[in-house]
PDB file of C-alpha atoms and ligand atoms in Angstrom:
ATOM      1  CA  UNK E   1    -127.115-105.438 106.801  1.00 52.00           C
ATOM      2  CA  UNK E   2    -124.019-106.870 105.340  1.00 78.00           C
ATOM      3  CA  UNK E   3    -121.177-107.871 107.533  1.00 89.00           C
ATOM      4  CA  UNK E   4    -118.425-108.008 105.134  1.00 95.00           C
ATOM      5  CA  UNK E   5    -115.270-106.411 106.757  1.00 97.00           C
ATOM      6  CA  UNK E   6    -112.894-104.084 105.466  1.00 98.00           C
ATOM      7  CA  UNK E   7    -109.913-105.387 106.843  1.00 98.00           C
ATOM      8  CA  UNK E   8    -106.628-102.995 106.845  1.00 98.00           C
ATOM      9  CA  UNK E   9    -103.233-104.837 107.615  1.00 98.00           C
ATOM     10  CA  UNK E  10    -100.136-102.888 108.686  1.00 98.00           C
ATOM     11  CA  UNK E  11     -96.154-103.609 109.592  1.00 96.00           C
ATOM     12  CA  UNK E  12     -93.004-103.033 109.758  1.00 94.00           C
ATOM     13  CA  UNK E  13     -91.309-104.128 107.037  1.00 90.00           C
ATOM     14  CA  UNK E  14     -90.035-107.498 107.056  1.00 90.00           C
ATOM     15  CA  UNK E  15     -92.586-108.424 109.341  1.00 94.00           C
ATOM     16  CA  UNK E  16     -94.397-110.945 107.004  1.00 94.00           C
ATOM     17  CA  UNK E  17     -97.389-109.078 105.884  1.00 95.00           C
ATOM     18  CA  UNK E  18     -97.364-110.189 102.241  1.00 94.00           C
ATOM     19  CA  UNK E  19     -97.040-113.729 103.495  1.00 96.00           C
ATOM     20  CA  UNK E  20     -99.798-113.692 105.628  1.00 97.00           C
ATOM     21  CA  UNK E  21    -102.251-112.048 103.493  1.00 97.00           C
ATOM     22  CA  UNK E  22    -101.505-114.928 100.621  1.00 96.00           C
ATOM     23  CA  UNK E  23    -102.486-117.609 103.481  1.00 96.00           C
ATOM     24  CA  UNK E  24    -105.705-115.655 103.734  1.00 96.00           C
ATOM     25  CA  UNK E  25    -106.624-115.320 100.091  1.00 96.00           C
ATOM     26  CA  UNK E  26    -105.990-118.976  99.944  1.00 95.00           C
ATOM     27  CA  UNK E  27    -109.280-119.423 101.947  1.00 90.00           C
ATOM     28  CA  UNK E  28    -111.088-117.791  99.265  1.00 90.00           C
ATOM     29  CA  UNK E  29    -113.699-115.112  99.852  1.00 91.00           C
ATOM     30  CA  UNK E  30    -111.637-112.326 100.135  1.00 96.00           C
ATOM     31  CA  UNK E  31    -110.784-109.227  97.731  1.00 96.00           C
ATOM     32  CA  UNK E  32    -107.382-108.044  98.156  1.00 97.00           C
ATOM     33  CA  UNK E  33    -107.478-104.461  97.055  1.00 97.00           C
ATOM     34  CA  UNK E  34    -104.512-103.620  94.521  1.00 97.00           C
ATOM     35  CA  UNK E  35    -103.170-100.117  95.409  1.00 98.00           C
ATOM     36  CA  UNK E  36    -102.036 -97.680  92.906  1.00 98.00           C
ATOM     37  CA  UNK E  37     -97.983 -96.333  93.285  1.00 98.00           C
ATOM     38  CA  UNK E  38     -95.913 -93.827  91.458  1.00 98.00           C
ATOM     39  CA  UNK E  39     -92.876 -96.031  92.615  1.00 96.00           C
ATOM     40  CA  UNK E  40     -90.598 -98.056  89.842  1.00 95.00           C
ATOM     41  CA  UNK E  41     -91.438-101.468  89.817  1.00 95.00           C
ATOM     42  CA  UNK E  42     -89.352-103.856  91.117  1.00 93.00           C
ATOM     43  CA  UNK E  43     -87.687-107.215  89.926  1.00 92.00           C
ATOM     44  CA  UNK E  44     -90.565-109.665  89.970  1.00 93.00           C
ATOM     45  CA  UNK E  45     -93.652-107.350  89.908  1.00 94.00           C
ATOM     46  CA  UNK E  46     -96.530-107.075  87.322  1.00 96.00           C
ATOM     47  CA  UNK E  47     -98.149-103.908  86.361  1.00 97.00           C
ATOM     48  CA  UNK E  48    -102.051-104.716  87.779  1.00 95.00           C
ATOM     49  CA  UNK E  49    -101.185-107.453  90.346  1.00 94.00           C
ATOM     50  CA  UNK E  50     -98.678-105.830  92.750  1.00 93.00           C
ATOM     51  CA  UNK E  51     -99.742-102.120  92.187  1.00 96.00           C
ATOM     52  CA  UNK E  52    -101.218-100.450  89.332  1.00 97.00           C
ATOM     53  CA  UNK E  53     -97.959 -98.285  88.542  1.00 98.00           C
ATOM     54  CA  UNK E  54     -98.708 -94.690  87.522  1.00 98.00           C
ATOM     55  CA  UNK E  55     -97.681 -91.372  87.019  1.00 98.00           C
ATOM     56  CA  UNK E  56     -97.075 -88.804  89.727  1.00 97.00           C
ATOM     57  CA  UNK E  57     -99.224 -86.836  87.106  1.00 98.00           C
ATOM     58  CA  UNK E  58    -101.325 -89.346  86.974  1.00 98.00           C
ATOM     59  CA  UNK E  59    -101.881 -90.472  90.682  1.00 98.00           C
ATOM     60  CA  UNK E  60    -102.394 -86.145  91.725  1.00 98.00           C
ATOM     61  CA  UNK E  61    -105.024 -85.980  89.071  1.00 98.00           C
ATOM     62  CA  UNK E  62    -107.059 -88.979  90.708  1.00 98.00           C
ATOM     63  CA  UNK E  63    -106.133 -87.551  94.619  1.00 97.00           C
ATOM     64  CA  UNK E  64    -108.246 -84.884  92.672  1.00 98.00           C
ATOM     65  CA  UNK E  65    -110.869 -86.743  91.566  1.00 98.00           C
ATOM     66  CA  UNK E  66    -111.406 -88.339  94.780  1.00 97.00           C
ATOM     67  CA  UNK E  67    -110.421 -91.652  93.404  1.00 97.00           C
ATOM     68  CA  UNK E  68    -108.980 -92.794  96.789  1.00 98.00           C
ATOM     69  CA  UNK E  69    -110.187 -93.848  99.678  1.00 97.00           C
ATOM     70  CA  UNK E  70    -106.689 -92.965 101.122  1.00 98.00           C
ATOM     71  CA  UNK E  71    -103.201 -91.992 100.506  1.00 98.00           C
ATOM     72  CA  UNK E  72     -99.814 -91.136 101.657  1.00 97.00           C
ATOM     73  CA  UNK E  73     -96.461 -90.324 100.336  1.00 94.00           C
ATOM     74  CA  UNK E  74     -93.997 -92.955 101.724  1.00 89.00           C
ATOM     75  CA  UNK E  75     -90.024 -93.164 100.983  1.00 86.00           C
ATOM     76  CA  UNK E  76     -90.550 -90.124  98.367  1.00 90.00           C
ATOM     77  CA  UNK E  77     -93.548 -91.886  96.531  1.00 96.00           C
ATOM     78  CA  UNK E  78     -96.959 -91.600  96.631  1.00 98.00           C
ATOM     79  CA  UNK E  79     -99.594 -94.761  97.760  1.00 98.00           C
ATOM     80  CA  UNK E  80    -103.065 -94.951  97.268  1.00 98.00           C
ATOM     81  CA  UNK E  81    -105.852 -97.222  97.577  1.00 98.00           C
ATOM     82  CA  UNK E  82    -108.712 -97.204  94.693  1.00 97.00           C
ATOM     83  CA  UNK E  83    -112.650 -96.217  96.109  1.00 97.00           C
ATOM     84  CA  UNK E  84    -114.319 -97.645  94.208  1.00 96.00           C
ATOM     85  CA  UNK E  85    -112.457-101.140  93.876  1.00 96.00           C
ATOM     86  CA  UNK E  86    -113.037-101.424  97.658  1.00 96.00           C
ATOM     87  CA  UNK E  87    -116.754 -99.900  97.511  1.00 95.00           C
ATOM     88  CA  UNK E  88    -117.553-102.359  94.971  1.00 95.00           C
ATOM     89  CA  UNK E  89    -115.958-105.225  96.279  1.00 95.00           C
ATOM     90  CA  UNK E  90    -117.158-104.379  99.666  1.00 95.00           C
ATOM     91  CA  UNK E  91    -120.980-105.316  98.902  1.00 94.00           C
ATOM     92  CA  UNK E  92    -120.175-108.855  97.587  1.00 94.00           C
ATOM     93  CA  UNK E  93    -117.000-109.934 100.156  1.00 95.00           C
ATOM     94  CA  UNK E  94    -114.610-109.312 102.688  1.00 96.00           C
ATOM     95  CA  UNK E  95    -111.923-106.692 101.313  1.00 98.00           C
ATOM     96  CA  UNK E  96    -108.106-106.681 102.424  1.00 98.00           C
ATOM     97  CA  UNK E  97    -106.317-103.730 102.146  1.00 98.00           C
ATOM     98  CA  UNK E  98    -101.854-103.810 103.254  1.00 98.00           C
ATOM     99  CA  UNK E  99    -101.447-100.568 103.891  1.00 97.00           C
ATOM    100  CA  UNK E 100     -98.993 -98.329 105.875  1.00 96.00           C
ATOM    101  CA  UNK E 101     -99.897 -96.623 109.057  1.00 97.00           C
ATOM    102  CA  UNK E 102    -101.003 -93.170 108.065  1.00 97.00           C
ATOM    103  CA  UNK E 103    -103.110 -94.821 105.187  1.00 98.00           C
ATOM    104  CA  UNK E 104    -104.813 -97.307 107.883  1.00 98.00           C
ATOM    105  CA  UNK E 105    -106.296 -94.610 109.833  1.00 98.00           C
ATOM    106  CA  UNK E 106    -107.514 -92.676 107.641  1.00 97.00           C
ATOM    107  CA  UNK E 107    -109.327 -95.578 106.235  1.00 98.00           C
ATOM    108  CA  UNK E 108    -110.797 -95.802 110.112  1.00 97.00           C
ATOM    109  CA  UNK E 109    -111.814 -92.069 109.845  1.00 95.00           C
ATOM    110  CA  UNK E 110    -113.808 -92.577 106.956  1.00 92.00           C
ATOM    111  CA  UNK E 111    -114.649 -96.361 107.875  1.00 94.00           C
ATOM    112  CA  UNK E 112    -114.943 -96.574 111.360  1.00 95.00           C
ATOM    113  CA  UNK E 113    -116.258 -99.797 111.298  1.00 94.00           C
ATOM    114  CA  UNK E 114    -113.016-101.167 109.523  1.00 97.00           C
ATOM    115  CA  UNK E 115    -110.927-103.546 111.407  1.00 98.00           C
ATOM    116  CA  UNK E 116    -106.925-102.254 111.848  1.00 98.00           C
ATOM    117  CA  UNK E 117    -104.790-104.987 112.321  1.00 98.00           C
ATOM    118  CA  UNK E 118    -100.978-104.459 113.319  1.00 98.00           C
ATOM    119  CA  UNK E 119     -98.814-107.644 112.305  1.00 98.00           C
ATOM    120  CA  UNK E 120     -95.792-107.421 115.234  1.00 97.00           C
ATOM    121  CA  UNK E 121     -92.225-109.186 115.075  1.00 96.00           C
ATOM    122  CA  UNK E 122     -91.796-111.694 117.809  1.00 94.00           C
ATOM    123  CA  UNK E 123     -88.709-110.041 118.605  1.00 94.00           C
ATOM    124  CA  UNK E 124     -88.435-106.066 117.297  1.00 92.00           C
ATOM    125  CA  UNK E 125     -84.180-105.644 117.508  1.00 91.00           C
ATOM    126  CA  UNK E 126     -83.931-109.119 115.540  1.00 89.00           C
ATOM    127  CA  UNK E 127     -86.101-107.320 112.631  1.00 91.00           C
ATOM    128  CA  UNK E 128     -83.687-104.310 112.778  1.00 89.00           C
ATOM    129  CA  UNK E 129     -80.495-106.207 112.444  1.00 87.00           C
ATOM    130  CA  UNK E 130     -82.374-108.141 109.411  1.00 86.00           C
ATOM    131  CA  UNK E 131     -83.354-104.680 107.934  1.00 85.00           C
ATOM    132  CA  UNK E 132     -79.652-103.497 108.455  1.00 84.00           C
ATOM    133  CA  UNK E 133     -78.280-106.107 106.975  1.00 77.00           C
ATOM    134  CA  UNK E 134     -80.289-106.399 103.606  1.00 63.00           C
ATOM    135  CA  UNK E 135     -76.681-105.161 102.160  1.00 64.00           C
ATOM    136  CA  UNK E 136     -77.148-103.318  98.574  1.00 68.00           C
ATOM    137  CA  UNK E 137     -79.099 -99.827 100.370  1.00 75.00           C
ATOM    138  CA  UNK E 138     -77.376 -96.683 101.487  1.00 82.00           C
ATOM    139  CA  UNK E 139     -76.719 -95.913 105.362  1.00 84.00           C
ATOM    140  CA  UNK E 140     -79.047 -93.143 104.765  1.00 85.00           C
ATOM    141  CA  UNK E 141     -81.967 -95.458 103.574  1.00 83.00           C
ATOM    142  CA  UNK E 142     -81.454 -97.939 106.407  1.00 85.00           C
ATOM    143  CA  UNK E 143     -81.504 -95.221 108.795  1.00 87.00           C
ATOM    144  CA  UNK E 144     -85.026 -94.412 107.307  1.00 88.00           C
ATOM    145  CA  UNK E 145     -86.151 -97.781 107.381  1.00 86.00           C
ATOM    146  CA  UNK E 146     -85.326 -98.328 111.311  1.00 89.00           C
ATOM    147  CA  UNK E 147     -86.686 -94.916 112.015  1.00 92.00           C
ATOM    148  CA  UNK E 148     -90.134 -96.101 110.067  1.00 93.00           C
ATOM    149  CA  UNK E 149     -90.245 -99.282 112.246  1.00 93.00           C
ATOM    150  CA  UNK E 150     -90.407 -97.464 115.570  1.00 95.00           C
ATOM    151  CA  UNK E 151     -93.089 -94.835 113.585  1.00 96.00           C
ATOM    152  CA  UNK E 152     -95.026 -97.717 112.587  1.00 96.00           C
ATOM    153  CA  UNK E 153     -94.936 -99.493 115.732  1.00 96.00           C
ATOM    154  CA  UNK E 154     -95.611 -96.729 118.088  1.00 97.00           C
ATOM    155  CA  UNK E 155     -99.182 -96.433 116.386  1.00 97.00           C
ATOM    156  CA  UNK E 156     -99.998-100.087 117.334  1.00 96.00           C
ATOM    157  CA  UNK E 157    -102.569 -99.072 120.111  1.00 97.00           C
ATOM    158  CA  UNK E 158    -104.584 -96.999 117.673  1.00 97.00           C
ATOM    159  CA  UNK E 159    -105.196-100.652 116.050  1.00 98.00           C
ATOM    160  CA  UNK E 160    -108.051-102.947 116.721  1.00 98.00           C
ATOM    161  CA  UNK E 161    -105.362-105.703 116.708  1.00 98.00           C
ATOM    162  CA  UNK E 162    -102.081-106.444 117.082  1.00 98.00           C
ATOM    163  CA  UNK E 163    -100.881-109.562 116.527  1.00 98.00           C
ATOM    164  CA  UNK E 164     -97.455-111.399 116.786  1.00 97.00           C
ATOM    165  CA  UNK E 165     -96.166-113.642 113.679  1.00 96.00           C
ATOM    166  CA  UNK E 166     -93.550-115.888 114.964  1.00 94.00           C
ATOM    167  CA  UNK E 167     -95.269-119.030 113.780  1.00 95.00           C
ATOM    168  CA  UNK E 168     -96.608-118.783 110.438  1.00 96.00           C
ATOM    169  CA  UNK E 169     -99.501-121.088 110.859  1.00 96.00           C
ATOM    170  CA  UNK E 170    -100.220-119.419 114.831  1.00 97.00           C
ATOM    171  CA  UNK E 171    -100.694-116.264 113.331  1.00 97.00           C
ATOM    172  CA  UNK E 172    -102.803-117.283 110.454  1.00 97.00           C
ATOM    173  CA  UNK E 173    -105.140-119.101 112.669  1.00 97.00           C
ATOM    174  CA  UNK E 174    -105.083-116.231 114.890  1.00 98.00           C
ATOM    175  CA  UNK E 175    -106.340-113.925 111.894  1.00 98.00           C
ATOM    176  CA  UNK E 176    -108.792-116.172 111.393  1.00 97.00           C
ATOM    177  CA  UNK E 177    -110.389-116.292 114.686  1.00 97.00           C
ATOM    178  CA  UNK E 178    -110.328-112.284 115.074  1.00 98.00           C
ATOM    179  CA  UNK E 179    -112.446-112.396 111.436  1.00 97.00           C
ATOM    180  CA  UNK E 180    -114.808-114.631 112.765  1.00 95.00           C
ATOM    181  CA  UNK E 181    -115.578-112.962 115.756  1.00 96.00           C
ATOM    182  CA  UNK E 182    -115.444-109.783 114.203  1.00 96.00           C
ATOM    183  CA  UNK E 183    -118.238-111.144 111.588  1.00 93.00           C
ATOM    184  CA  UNK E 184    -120.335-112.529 114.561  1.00 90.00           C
ATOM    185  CA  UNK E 185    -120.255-109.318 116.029  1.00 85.00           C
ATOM    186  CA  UNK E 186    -121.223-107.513 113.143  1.00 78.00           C
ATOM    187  CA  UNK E 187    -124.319-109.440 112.535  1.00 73.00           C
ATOM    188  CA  UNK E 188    -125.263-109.584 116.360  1.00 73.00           C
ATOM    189  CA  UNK E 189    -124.160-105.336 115.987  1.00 67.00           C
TER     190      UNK E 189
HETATM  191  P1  5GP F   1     -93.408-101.236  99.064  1.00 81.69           P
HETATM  192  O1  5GP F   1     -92.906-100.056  98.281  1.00 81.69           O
HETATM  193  O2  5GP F   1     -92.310-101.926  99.822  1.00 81.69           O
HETATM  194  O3  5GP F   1     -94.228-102.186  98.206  1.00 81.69           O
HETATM  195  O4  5GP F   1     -94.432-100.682 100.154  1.00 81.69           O
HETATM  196  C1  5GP F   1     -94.061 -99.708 101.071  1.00 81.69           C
HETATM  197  C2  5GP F   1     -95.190 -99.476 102.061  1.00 81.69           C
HETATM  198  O5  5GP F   1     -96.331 -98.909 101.417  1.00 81.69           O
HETATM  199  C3  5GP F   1     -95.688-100.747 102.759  1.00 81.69           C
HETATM  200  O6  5GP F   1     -95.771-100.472 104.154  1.00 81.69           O
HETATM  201  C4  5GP F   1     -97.065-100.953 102.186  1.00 81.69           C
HETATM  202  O7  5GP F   1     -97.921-101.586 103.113  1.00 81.69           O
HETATM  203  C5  5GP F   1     -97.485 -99.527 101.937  1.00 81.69           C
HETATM  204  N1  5GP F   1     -98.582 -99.417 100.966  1.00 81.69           N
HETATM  205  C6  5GP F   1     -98.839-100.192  99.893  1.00 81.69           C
HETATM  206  N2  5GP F   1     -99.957 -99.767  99.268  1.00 81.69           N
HETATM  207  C7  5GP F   1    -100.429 -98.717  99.972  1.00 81.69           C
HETATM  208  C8  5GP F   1    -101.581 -97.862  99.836  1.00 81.69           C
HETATM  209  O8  5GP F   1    -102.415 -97.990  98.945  1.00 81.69           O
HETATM  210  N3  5GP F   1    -101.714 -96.877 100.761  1.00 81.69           N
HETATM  211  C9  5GP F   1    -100.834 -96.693 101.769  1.00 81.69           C
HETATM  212  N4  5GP F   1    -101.087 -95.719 102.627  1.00 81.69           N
HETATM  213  N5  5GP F   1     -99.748 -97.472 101.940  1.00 81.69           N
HETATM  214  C10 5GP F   1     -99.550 -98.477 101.058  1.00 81.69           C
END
Protein backbone atom coordinates (compact mmCIF):
# COMPACT_ATOMS: atom_id res chain seq x y z
CA UNK A 1 0.00 0.00 0.00
CA UNK A 2 1.19 3.44 -0.72
CA UNK A 3 1.95 5.80 2.06
CA UNK A 4 1.88 9.01 0.32
CA UNK A 5 0.03 11.61 2.55
CA UNK A 6 -2.47 14.02 1.76
CA UNK A 7 -1.42 16.72 3.78
CA UNK A 8 -4.06 19.73 4.44
CA UNK A 9 -2.50 23.01 5.97
CA UNK A 10 -4.69 25.64 7.65
CA UNK A 11 -4.29 29.37 9.42
CA UNK A 12 -5.12 32.35 10.25
CA UNK A 13 -4.15 34.68 7.99
CA UNK A 14 -0.89 36.17 8.35
CA UNK A 15 0.22 33.27 10.05
CA UNK A 16 2.89 32.21 7.43
CA UNK A 17 1.27 29.40 5.65
CA UNK A 18 2.39 30.30 2.12
CA UNK A 19 5.89 30.62 3.49
CA UNK A 20 6.06 27.46 4.97
CA UNK A 21 4.63 25.42 2.32
CA UNK A 22 7.45 26.99 -0.26
CA UNK A 23 10.19 25.62 2.38
CA UNK A 24 8.50 22.28 1.88
CA UNK A 25 8.25 22.16 -1.88
CA UNK A 26 11.85 23.09 -1.81
CA UNK A 27 12.54 19.48 -0.56
CA UNK A 28 11.07 18.18 -3.61
CA UNK A 29 8.61 15.31 -3.66
CA UNK A 30 5.66 17.04 -2.99
CA UNK A 31 2.52 18.16 -5.22
CA UNK A 32 1.07 21.29 -4.09
CA UNK A 33 -2.49 21.16 -5.26
CA UNK A 34 -3.56 24.53 -7.11
CA UNK A 35 -7.16 25.38 -6.03
CA UNK A 36 -9.67 26.84 -8.27
CA UNK A 37 -11.34 30.59 -7.05
CA UNK A 38 -13.99 32.82 -8.44
CA UNK A 39 -12.04 35.69 -6.60
CA UNK A 40 -10.19 38.66 -8.77
CA UNK A 41 -6.72 38.11 -8.90
CA UNK A 42 -4.51 40.04 -7.13
CA UNK A 43 -1.29 42.18 -7.86
CA UNK A 44 1.38 39.56 -8.39
CA UNK A 45 -0.68 36.39 -9.17
CA UNK A 46 -0.72 34.13 -12.32
CA UNK A 47 -3.74 32.53 -13.68
CA UNK A 48 -2.63 28.48 -13.13
CA UNK A 49 0.02 28.97 -10.38
CA UNK A 50 -1.81 30.76 -7.52
CA UNK A 51 -5.42 29.57 -8.38
CA UNK A 52 -6.96 28.63 -11.52
CA UNK A 53 -9.37 31.80 -11.63
CA UNK A 54 -12.89 31.02 -12.87
CA UNK A 55 -16.28 31.88 -13.21
CA UNK A 56 -18.90 31.68 -10.49
CA UNK A 57 -20.68 30.01 -13.55
CA UNK A 58 -18.01 28.19 -14.09
CA UNK A 59 -16.86 26.92 -10.56
CA UNK A 60 -21.13 25.86 -9.75
CA UNK A 61 -21.08 23.87 -12.91
CA UNK A 62 -17.93 21.76 -11.70
CA UNK A 63 -19.45 21.70 -7.71
CA UNK A 64 -21.93 19.87 -10.13
CA UNK A 65 -19.86 17.70 -11.74
CA UNK A 66 -18.24 16.60 -8.68
CA UNK A 67 -15.01 18.11 -9.74
CA UNK A 68 -14.00 18.86 -6.10
CA UNK A 69 -12.87 17.14 -3.52
CA UNK A 70 -14.03 20.16 -1.37
CA UNK A 71 -15.28 23.61 -1.23
CA UNK A 72 -16.40 26.59 0.61
CA UNK A 73 -17.47 30.08 0.03
CA UNK A 74 -15.05 32.37 1.98
CA UNK A 75 -15.16 36.41 2.12
CA UNK A 76 -18.14 36.24 -0.61
CA UNK A 77 -16.13 33.86 -3.01
CA UNK A 78 -16.15 30.50 -3.66
CA UNK A 79 -12.79 27.93 -3.07
CA UNK A 80 -12.33 24.68 -4.30
CA UNK A 81 -9.84 22.07 -4.55
CA UNK A 82 -9.62 19.92 -7.99
CA UNK A 83 -10.30 15.70 -7.49
CA UNK A 84 -8.73 14.60 -9.67
CA UNK A 85 -5.40 16.75 -9.52
CA UNK A 86 -5.08 15.38 -5.95
CA UNK A 87 -6.31 11.68 -6.93
CA UNK A 88 -3.78 11.65 -9.53
CA UNK A 89 -1.06 13.14 -7.85
CA UNK A 90 -1.82 11.16 -4.82
CA UNK A 91 -0.58 7.68 -6.38
CA UNK A 92 2.89 9.03 -7.41
CA UNK A 93 3.71 11.64 -4.19
CA UNK A 94 2.88 13.36 -1.21
CA UNK A 95 0.07 16.07 -2.03
CA UNK A 96 -0.25 19.54 -0.11
CA UNK A 97 -3.34 21.12 -0.06
CA UNK A 98 -3.62 25.22 2.00
CA UNK A 99 -6.88 25.23 2.64
CA UNK A 100 -9.32 27.02 5.06
CA UNK A 101 -10.96 25.31 7.93
CA UNK A 102 -14.31 24.19 6.65
CA UNK A 103 -12.48 22.89 3.42
CA UNK A 104 -9.88 20.84 5.73
CA UNK A 105 -12.46 18.76 7.25
CA UNK A 106 -14.28 17.91 4.81
CA UNK A 107 -11.24 16.67 3.10
CA UNK A 108 -10.92 14.41 6.57
CA UNK A 109 -14.56 13.20 6.01
CA UNK A 110 -13.88 11.93 2.77
CA UNK A 111 -10.04 11.20 3.56
CA UNK A 112 -9.82 10.17 6.91
CA UNK A 113 -6.50 9.15 6.63
CA UNK A 114 -5.39 12.79 5.63
CA UNK A 115 -3.19 14.60 7.97
CA UNK A 116 -4.80 18.30 9.25
CA UNK A 117 -2.25 20.48 10.23
CA UNK A 118 -3.08 23.93 12.02
CA UNK A 119 -0.07 26.50 11.57
CA UNK A 120 -0.55 28.78 15.08
CA UNK A 121 0.93 32.42 15.74
CA UNK A 122 3.38 32.43 18.56
CA UNK A 123 1.49 35.14 19.97
CA UNK A 124 -2.49 35.38 18.67
CA UNK A 125 -3.25 39.45 19.79
CA UNK A 126 0.20 40.38 18.00
CA UNK A 127 -1.41 38.77 14.65
CA UNK A 128 -4.60 40.86 15.25
CA UNK A 129 -2.96 44.18 15.66
CA UNK A 130 -0.87 43.16 12.33
CA UNK A 131 -4.24 42.27 10.60
CA UNK A 132 -5.71 45.66 11.89
CA UNK A 133 -3.21 47.52 10.80
CA UNK A 134 -2.75 46.33 7.08
CA UNK A 135 -4.26 50.06 6.43
CA UNK A 136 -6.05 50.24 2.79
CA UNK A 137 -9.38 47.69 4.04
CA UNK A 138 -12.66 48.88 5.44
CA UNK A 139 -13.49 48.61 9.35
CA UNK A 140 -16.07 46.26 8.20
CA UNK A 141 -13.52 43.86 6.45
CA UNK A 142 -11.10 43.93 9.38
CA UNK A 143 -13.82 43.15 11.64
CA UNK A 144 -14.34 39.99 9.41
CA UNK A 145 -10.89 39.14 9.31
CA UNK A 146 -10.43 39.12 13.33
CA UNK A 147 -13.72 37.39 13.65
CA UNK A 148 -12.26 34.55 11.03
CA UNK A 149 -9.09 34.21 13.20
CA UNK A 150 -10.90 33.18 16.37
CA UNK A 151 -13.30 30.81 13.79
CA UNK A 152 -10.27 29.36 12.46
CA UNK A 153 -8.52 28.90 15.58
CA UNK A 154 -11.23 27.52 17.68
CA UNK A 155 -11.24 24.39 15.23
CA UNK A 156 -7.53 23.67 16.06
CA UNK A 157 -8.35 20.48 18.19
CA UNK A 158 -10.25 18.90 15.33
CA UNK A 159 -6.55 18.94 13.69
CA UNK A 160 -4.04 16.19 13.77
CA UNK A 161 -1.51 19.02 14.40
CA UNK A 162 -1.03 22.18 15.50
CA UNK A 163 1.99 23.71 15.28
CA UNK A 164 3.54 27.13 16.32
CA UNK A 165 5.69 29.23 13.62
CA UNK A 166 7.72 31.67 15.49
CA UNK A 167 10.99 30.50 14.02
CA UNK A 168 10.86 29.91 10.47
CA UNK A 169 13.39 27.18 10.30
CA UNK A 170 11.77 25.48 13.98
CA UNK A 171 8.66 25.11 12.35
CA UNK A 172 9.86 23.76 9.10
CA UNK A 173 11.85 21.14 10.80
CA UNK A 174 8.97 20.49 12.91
CA UNK A 175 6.79 19.75 9.67
CA UNK A 176 9.22 17.64 8.69
CA UNK A 177 9.46 15.38 11.56
CA UNK A 178 5.46 15.05 11.87
CA UNK A 179 5.75 13.79 7.86
CA UNK A 180 8.16 11.37 8.69
CA UNK A 181 6.55 9.84 11.41
CA UNK A 182 3.37 10.07 9.85
CA UNK A 183 4.96 8.03 6.72
CA UNK A 184 6.50 5.44 9.20
CA UNK A 185 3.28 4.95 10.58
CA UNK A 186 1.57 4.51 7.51
CA UNK A 187 3.74 1.77 6.29
CA UNK A 188 3.95 0.03 9.82
CA UNK A 189 -0.37 0.86 9.60
P1 LIG B 1 -6.84 34.16 -0.31
O1 LIG B 1 -8.05 34.73 -0.99
O2 LIG B 1 -6.24 35.11 0.68
O3 LIG B 1 -5.82 33.62 -1.31
O4 LIG B 1 -7.31 32.88 0.52
C1 LIG B 1 -8.31 32.97 1.47
C2 LIG B 1 -8.46 31.64 2.19
O5 LIG B 1 -8.93 30.62 1.30
C3 LIG B 1 -7.16 31.10 2.79
O6 LIG B 1 -7.43 30.69 4.13
C4 LIG B 1 -6.84 29.90 1.93
O7 LIG B 1 -6.14 28.91 2.67
C5 LIG B 1 -8.23 29.43 1.57
N1 LIG B 1 -8.25 28.57 0.38
C6 LIG B 1 -7.45 28.61 -0.71
N2 LIG B 1 -7.78 27.63 -1.57
C7 LIG B 1 -8.79 26.94 -1.01
C8 LIG B 1 -9.55 25.78 -1.41
O8 LIG B 1 -9.35 25.17 -2.46
N3 LIG B 1 -10.53 25.37 -0.56
C9 LIG B 1 -10.78 26.00 0.62
N4 LIG B 1 -11.74 25.49 1.38
N5 LIG B 1 -10.09 27.07 1.04
C10 LIG B 1 -9.11 27.54 0.24
Amino acid sequence: MSNNLLIVFSGPSGVGKGTLVKELLKEGGYALSVSCTTRGMREGEKDGESYFFISKDEFIKEIEEGGFLEYSNHFGNYYGTPRKFVENQLAEKDVILEIEVDGALQVKKSYPEALLIMILPPDTEELKRRLKGRGTESDEKIESRLLRTDYELSKKDLYNYAVVNGDLAECVQKLKEIIGFEKTRKIKD
